[in-house]
PDB file of C-alpha atoms in Angstrom:
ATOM      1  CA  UNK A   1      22.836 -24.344  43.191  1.00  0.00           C
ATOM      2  CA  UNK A   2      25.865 -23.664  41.071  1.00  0.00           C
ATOM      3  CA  UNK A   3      26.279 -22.477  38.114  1.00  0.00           C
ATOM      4  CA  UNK A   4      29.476 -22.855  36.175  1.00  0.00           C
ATOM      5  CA  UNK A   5      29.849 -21.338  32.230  1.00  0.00           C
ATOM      6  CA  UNK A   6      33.282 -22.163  31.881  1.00  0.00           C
ATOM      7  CA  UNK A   7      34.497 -25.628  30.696  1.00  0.00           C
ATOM      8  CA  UNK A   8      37.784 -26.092  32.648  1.00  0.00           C
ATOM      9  CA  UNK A   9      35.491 -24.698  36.222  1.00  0.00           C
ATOM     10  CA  UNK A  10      33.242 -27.520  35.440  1.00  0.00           C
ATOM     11  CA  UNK A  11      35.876 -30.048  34.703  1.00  0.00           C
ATOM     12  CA  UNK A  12      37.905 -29.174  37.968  1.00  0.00           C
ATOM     13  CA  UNK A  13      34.966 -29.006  40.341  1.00  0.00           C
ATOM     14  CA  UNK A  14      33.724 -32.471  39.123  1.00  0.00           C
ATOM     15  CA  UNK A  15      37.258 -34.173  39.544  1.00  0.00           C
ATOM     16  CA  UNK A  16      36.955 -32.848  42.786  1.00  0.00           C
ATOM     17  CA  UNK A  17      33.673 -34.365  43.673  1.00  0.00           C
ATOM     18  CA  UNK A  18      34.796 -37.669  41.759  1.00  0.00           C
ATOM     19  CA  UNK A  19      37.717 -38.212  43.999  1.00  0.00           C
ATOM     20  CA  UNK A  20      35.834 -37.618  46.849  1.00  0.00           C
ATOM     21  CA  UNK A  21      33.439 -40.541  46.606  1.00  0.00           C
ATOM     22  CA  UNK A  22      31.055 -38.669  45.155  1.00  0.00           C
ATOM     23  CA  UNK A  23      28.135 -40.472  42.655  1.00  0.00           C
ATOM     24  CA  UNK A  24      27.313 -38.184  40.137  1.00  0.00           C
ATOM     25  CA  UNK A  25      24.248 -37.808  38.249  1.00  0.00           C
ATOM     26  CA  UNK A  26      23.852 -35.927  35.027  1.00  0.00           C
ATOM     27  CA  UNK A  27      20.931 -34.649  32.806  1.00  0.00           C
ATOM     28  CA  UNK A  28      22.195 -32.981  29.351  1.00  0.00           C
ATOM     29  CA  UNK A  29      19.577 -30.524  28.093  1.00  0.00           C
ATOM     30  CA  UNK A  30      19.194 -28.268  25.539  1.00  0.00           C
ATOM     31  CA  UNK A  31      16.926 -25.915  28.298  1.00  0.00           C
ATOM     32  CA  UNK A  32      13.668 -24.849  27.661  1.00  0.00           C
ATOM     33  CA  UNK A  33      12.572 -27.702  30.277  1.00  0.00           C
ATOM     34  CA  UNK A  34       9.374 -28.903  31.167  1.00  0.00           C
ATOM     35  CA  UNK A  35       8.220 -31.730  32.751  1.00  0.00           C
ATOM     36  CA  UNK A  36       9.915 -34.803  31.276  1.00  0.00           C
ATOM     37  CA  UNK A  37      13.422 -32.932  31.845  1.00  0.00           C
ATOM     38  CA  UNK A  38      12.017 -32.529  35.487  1.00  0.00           C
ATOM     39  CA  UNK A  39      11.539 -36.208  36.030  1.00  0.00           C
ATOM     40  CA  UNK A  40      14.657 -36.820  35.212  1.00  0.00           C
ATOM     41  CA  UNK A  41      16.342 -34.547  37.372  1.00  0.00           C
ATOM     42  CA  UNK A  42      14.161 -35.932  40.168  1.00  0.00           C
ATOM     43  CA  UNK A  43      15.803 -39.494  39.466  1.00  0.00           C
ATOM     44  CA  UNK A  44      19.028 -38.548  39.543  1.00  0.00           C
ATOM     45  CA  UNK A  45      18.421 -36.234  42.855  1.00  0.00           C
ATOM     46  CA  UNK A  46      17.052 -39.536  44.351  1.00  0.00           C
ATOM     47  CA  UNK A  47      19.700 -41.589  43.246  1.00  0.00           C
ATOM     48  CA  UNK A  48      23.044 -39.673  43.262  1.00  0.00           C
ATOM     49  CA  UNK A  49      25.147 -37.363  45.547  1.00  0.00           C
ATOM     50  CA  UNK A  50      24.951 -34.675  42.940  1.00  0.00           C
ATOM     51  CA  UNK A  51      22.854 -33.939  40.739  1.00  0.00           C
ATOM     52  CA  UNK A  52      24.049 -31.873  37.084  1.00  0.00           C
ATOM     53  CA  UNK A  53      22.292 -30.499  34.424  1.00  0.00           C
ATOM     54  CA  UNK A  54      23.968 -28.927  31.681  1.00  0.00           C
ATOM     55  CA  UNK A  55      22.528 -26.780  29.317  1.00  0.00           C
ATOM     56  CA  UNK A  56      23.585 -25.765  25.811  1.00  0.00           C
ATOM     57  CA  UNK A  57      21.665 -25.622  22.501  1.00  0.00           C
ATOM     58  CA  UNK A  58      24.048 -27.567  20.091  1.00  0.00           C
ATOM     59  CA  UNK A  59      24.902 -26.020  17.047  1.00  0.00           C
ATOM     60  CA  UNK A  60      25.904 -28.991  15.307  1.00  0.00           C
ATOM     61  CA  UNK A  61      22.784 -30.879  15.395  1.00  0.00           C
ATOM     62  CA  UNK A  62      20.530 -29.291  14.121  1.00  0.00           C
ATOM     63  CA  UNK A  63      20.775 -29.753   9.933  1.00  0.00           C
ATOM     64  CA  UNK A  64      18.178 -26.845   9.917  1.00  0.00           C
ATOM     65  CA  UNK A  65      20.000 -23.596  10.411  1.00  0.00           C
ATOM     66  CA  UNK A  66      16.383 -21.844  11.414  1.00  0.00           C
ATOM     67  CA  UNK A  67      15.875 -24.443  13.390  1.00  0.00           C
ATOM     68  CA  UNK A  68      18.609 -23.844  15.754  1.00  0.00           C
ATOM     69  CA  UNK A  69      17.782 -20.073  15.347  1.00  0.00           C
ATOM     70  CA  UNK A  70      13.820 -20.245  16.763  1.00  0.00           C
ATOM     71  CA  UNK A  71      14.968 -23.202  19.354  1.00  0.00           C
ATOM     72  CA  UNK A  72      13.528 -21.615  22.465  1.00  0.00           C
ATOM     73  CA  UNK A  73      15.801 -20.569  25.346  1.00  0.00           C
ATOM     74  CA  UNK A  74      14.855 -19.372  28.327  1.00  0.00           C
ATOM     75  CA  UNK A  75      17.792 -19.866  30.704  1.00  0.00           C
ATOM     76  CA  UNK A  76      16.480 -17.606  33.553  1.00  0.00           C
ATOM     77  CA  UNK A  77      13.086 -19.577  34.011  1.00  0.00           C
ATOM     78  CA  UNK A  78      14.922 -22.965  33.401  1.00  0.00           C
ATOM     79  CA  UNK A  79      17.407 -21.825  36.005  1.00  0.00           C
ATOM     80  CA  UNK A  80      14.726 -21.248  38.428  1.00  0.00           C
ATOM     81  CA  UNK A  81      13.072 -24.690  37.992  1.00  0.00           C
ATOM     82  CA  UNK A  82      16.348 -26.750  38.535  1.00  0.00           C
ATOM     83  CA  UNK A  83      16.495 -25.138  41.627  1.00  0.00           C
ATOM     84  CA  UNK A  84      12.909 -26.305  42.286  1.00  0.00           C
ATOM     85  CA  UNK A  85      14.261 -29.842  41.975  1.00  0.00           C
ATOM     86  CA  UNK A  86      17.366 -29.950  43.983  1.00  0.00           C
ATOM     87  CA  UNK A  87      19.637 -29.705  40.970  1.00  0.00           C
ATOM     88  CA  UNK A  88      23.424 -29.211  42.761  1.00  0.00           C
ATOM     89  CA  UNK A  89      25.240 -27.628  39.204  1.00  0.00           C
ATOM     90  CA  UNK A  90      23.750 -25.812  36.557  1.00  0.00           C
ATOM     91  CA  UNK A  91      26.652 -26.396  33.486  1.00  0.00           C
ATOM     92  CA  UNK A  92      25.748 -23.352  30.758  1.00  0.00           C
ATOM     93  CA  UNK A  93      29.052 -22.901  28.569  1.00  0.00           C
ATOM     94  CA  UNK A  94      29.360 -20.606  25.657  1.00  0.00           C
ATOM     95  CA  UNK A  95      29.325 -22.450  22.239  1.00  0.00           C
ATOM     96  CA  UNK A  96      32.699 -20.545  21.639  1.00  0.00           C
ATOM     97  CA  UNK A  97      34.378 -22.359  24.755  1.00  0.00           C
ATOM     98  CA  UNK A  98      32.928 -26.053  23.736  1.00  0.00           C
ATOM     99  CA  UNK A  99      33.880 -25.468  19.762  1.00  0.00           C
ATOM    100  CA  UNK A 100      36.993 -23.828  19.869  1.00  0.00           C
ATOM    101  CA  UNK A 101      37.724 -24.714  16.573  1.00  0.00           C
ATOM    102  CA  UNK A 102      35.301 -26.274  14.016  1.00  0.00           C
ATOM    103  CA  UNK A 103      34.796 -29.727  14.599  1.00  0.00           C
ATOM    104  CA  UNK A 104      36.429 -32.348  11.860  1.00  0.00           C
ATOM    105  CA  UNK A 105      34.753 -35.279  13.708  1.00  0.00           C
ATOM    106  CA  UNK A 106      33.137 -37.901  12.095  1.00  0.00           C
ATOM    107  CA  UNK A 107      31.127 -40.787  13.824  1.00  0.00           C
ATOM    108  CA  UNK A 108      29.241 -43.687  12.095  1.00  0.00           C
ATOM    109  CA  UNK A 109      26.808 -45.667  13.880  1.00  0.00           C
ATOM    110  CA  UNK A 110      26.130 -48.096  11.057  1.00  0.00           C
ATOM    111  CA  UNK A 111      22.940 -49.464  10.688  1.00  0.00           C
ATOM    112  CA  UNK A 112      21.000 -47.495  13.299  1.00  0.00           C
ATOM    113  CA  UNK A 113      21.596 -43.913  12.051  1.00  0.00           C
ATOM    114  CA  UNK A 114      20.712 -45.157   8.523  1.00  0.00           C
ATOM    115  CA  UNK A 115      16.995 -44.423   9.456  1.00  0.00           C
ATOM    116  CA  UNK A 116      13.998 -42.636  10.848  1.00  0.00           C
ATOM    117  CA  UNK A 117      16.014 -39.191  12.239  1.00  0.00           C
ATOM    118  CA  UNK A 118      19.319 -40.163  11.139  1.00  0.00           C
ATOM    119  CA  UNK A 119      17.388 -40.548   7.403  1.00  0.00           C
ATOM    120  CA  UNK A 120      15.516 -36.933   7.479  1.00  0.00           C
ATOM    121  CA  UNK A 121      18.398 -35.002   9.582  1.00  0.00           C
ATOM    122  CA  UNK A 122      21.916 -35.944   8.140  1.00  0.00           C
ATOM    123  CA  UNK A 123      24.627 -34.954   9.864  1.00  0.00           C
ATOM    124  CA  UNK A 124      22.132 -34.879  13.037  1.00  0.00           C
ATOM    125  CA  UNK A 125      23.224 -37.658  14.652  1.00  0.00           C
ATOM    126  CA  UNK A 126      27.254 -36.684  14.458  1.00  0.00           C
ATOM    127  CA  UNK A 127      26.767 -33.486  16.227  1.00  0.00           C
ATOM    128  CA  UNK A 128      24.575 -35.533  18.849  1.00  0.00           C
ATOM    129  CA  UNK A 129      27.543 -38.193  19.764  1.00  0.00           C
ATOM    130  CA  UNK A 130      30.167 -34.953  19.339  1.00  0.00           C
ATOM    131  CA  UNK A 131      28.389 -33.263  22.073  1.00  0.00           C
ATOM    132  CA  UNK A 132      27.789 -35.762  24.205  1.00  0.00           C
ATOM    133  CA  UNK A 133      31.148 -37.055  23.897  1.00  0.00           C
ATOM    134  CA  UNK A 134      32.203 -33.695  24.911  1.00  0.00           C
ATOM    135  CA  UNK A 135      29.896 -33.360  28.011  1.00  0.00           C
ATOM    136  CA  UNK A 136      31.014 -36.900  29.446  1.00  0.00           C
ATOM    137  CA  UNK A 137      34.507 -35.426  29.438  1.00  0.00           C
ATOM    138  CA  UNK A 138      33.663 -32.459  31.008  1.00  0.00           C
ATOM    139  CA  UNK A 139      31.119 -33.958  33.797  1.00  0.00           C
ATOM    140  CA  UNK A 140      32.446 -37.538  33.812  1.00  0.00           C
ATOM    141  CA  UNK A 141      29.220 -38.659  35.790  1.00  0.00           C
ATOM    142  CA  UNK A 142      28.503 -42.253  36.916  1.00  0.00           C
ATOM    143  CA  UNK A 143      25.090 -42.154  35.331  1.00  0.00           C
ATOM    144  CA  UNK A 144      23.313 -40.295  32.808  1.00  0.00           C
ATOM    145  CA  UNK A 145      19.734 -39.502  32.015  1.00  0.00           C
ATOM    146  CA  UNK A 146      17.680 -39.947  28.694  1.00  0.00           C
ATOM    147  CA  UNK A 147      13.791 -39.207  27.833  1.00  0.00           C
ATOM    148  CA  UNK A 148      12.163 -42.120  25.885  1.00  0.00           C
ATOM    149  CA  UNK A 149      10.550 -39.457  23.531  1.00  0.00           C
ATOM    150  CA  UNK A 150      14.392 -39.367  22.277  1.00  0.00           C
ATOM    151  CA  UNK A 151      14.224 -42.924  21.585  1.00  0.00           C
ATOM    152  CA  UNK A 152      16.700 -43.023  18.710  1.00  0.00           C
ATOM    153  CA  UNK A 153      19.020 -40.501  19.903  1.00  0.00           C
ATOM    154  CA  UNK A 154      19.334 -43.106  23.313  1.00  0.00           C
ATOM    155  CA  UNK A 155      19.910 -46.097  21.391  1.00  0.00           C
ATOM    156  CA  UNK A 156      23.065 -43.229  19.374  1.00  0.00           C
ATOM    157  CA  UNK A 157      24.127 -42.707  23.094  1.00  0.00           C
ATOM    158  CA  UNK A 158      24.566 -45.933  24.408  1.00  0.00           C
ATOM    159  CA  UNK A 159      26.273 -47.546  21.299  1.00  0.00           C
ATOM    160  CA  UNK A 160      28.498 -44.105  21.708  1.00  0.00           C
ATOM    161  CA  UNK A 161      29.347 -45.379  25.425  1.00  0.00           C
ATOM    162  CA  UNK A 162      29.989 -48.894  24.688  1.00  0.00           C
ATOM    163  CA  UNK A 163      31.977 -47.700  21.811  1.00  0.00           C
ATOM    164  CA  UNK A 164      34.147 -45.408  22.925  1.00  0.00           C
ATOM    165  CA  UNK A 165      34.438 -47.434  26.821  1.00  0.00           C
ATOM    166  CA  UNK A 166      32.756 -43.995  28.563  1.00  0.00           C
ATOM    167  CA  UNK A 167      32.320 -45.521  32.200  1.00  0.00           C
ATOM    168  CA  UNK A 168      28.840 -43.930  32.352  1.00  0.00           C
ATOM    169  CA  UNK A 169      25.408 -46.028  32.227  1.00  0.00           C
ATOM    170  CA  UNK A 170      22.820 -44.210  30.520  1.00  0.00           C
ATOM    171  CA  UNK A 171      19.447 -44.457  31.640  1.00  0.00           C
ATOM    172  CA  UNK A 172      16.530 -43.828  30.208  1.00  0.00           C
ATOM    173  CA  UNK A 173      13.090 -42.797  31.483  1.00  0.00           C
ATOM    174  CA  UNK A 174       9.406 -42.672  30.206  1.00  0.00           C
ATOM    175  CA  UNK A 175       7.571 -39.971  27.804  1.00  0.00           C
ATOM    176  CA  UNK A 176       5.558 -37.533  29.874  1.00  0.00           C
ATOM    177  CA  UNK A 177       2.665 -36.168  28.002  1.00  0.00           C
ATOM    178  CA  UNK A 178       0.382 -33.492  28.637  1.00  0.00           C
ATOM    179  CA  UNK A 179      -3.587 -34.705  29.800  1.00  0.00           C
ATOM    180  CA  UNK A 180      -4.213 -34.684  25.989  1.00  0.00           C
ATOM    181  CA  UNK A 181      -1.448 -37.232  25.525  1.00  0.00           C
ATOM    182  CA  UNK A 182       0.818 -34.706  23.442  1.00  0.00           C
ATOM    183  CA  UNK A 183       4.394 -36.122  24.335  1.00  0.00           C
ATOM    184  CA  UNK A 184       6.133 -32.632  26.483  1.00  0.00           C
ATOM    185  CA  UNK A 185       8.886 -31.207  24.338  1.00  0.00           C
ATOM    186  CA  UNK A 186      10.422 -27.853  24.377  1.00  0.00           C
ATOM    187  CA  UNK A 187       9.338 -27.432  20.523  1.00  0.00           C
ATOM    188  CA  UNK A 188       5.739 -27.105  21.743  1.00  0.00           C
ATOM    189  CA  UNK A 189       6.421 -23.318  22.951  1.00  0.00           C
ATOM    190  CA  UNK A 190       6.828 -22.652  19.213  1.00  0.00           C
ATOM    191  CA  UNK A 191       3.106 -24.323  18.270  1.00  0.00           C
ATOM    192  CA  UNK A 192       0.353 -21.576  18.232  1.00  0.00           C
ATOM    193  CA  UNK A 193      -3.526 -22.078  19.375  1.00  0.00           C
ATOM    194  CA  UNK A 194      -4.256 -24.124  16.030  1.00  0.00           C
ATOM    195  CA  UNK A 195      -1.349 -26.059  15.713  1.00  0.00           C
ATOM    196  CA  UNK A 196      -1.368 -27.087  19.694  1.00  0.00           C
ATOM    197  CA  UNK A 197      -4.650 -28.238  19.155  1.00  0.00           C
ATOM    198  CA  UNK A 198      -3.304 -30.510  16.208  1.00  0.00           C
ATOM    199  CA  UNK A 199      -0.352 -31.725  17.829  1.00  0.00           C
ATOM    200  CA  UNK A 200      -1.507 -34.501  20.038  1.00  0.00           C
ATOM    201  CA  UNK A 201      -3.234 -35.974  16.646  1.00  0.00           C
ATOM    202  CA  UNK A 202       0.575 -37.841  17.054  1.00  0.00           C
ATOM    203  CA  UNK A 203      -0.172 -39.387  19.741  1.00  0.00           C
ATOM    204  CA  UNK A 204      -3.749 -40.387  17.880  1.00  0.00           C
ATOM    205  CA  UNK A 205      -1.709 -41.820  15.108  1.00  0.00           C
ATOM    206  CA  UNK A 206       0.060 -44.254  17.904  1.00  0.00           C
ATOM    207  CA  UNK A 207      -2.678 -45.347  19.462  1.00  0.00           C
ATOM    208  CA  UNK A 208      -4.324 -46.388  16.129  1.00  0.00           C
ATOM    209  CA  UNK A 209      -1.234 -48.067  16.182  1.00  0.00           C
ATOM    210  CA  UNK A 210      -1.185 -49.837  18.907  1.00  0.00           C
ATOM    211  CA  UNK A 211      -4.959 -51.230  18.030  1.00  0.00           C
ATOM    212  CA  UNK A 212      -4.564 -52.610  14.946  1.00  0.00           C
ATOM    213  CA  UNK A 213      -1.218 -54.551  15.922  1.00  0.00           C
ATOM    214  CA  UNK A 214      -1.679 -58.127  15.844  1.00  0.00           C
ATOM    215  CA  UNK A 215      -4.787 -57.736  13.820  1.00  0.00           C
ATOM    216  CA  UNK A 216      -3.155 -55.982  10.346  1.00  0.00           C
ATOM    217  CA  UNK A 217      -0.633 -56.358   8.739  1.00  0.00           C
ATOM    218  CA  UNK A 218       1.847 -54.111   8.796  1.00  0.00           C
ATOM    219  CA  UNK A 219       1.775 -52.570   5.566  1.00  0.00           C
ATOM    220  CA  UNK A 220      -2.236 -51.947   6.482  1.00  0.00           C
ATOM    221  CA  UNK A 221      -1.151 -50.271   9.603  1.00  0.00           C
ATOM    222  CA  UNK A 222       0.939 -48.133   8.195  1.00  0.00           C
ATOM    223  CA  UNK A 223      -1.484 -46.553   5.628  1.00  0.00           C
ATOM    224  CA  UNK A 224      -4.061 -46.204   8.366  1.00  0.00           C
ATOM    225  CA  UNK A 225      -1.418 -44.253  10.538  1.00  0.00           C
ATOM    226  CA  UNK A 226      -1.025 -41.781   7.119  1.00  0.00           C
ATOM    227  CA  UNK A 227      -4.980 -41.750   5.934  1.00  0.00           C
ATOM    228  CA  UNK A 228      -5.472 -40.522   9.665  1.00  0.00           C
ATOM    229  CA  UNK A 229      -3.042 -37.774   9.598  1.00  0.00           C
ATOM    230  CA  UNK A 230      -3.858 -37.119   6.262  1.00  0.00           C
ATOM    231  CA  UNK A 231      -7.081 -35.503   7.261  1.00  0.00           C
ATOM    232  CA  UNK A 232      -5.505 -32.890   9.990  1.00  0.00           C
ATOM    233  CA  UNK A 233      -4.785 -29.518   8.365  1.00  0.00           C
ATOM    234  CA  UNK A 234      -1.979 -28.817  10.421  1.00  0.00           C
ATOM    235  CA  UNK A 235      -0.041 -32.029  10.273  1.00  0.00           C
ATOM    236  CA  UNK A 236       2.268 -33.305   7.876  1.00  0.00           C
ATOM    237  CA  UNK A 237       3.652 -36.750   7.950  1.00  0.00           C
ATOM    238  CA  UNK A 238       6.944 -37.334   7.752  1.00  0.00           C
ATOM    239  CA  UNK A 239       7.556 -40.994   8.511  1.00  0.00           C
ATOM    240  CA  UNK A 240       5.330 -43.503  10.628  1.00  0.00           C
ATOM    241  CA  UNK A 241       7.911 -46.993  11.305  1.00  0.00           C
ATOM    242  CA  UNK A 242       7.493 -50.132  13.469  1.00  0.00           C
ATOM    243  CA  UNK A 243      10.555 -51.041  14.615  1.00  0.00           C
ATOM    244  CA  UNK A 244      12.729 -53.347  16.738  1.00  0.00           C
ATOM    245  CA  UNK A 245      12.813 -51.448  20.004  1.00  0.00           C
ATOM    246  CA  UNK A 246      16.764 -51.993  20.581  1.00  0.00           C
ATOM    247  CA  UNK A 247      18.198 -51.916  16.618  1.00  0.00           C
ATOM    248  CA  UNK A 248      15.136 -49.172  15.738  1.00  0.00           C
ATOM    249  CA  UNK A 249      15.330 -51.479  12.419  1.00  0.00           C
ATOM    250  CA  UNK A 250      12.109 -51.166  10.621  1.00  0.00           C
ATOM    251  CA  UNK A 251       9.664 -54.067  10.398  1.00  0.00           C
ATOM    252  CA  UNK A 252       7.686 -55.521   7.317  1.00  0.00           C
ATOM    253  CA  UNK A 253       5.802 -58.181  10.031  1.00  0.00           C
ATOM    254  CA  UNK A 254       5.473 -58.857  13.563  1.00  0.00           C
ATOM    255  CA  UNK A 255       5.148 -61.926  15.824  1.00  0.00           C
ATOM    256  CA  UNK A 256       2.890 -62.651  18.735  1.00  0.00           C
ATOM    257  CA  UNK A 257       4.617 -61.909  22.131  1.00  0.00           C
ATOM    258  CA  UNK A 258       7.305 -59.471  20.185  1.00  0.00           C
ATOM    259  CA  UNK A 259       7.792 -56.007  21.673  1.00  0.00           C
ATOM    260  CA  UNK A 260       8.052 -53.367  19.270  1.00  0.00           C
ATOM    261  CA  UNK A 261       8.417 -49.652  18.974  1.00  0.00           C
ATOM    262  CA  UNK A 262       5.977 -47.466  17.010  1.00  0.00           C
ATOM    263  CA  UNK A 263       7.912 -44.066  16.261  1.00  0.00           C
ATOM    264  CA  UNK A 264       6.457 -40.932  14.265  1.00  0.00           C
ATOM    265  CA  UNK A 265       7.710 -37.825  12.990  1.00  0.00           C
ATOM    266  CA  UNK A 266       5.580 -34.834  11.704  1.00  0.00           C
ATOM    267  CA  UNK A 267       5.286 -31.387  10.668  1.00  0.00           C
ATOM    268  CA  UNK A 268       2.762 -29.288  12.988  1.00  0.00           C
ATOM    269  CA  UNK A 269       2.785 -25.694  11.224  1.00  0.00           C
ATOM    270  CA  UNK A 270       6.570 -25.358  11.021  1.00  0.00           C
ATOM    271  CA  UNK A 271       7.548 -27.616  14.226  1.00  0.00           C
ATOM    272  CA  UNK A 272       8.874 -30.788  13.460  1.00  0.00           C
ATOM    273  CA  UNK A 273       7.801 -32.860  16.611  1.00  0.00           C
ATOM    274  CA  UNK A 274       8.808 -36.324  17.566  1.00  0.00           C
ATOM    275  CA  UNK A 275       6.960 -39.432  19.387  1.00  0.00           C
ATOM    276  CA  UNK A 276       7.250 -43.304  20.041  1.00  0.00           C
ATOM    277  CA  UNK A 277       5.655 -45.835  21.983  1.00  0.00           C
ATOM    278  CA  UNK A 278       7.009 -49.461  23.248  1.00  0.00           C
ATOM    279  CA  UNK A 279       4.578 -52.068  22.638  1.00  0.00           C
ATOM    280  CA  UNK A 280       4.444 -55.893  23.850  1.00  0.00           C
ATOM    281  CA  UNK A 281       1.808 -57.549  21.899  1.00  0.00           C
ATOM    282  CA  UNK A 282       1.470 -60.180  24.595  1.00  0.00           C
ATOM    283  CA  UNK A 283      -0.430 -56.901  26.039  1.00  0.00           C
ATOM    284  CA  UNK A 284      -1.884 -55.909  23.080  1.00  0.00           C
TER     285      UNK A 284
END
């Protein structure tokens, strides 16, 4: 496996592949990787001649400044996995050599960053399509690779691609979730003994969720989603929506044979996690 730090390396070695005939495949990361980042690097392995994975923790996503600071990174045992995989290019640049100068960029994605994570983390969403934008450049794959658990930040990704006419087609793959249904997420190295134990109370929350749907109202369902996580010590709420699964617009009622996504965001100790699940109520 390769691995390339330097931005113009990684742009000259993948204009070489490109005009080779080469399909490329690429999974952006923020390291840290577990599972889910694993099954995606297993797709693309399958389904491209080469196989990239950058990654670089982006400083302009994260609205948090401590955030960004306790963000795990563990480059040596992430490099190790990738190789486990049959990852072809390991892209690590320095944040100094993708910002050289502050960025003055300023991307609106109407509607859709209006709510759930684009409500709670402004600015997030900006440093999201900034980065990515910036990746595409430098790896200008044929296809790139998404986690559902991201849901929102997929939906960011491919209005960024039709957008801006990026000749990439994102795909997106399923949570993976540890036995106790806790959705895998690099943020779970920073949960201790109590607070792992809590976490998959998310998960919980969904599949209460998921019950009631068709039966309740959605107003109902909501408040039984917060009295549930109400009683967990270590979890604070911070919004439970259903949504259309493509617009992530929140609903007030839903219709039989409608899909829909339920998508949470809490507080476990000091770790803000993340989770969603896709729901057709024809299988409900």
């Amino acid at each position: 496996m390769e691995v390339i730090e330097r931005v113009d390396t990684i742009r000259e070695r993948m204009q070489t592949l490109r005009c080779s005939g080469k399909r490329i495949g690429f999974v952006p990361t923020m390291g840290a990787l577990h599972e889910g980042h694993l099954q995606l690097l297993r797709a693309s392995v399958q389904e491209n001649d080469i196989t990239v994975c950058s990654i670089f923790v982006n400083p302009t996503q994260f609205n948090n400044p401590d955030d960004y600071k306790l963000y795990p990174r563990t480059i040596e045992q992430d490099t190790e996995l990738l190789k486990t995989v049959g990852c072809d290019i390991l892209f690590a640049p320095k944040a100094e050599d993708v910002y050289i100068q502050q960025s003055l960029l300023q991307f609106s994605f109407g509607p859709l960053e209006a709510v759930m994570e684009g409500e709670h983390r402004p600015g997030h969403f900006n440093g999201v399509a900034t980065v990515v934008s910036k990746l595409f450049h430098y790896v200008q794959p044929h296809r790139a690779y998404f986690g559902q658990k991201d849901l929102q930040q997929v939906a960011i990704v491919k209005q960024l691609v039709t957008g801006l006419s990026f000749d990439v087609e994102v795909v997106r793959y399923p949570i993976v979730r540890e036995e106790d249904g806790l959705a895998m997420s690099s943020r779970n190295k920073r949960l201790d003994a109590k607070q792992r134990q809590a976490a998959p109370s998310l998960y919980g929350a969904l599949q209460l969720a998921k019950q009631q749907l068709g039966n309740k109202p959605v107003y109902s369902i909501k408040a039984a989603v917060e009295a549930y996580l109400s009683s967990m010590d270590e979890v604070q709420l911070e919004y439970f929506e259903i949504t259309d699964p493509d617009t992530l617009r929140p609903l007030t009622e839903v219709q039989p044979g409608q899909e829909v996504a339920l998508c949470i965001a809490a507080f476990v100790g000091p770790v803000r996690l993340i989770d969603n699940m896709l729901v057709n109520l024809n299988e409900v």
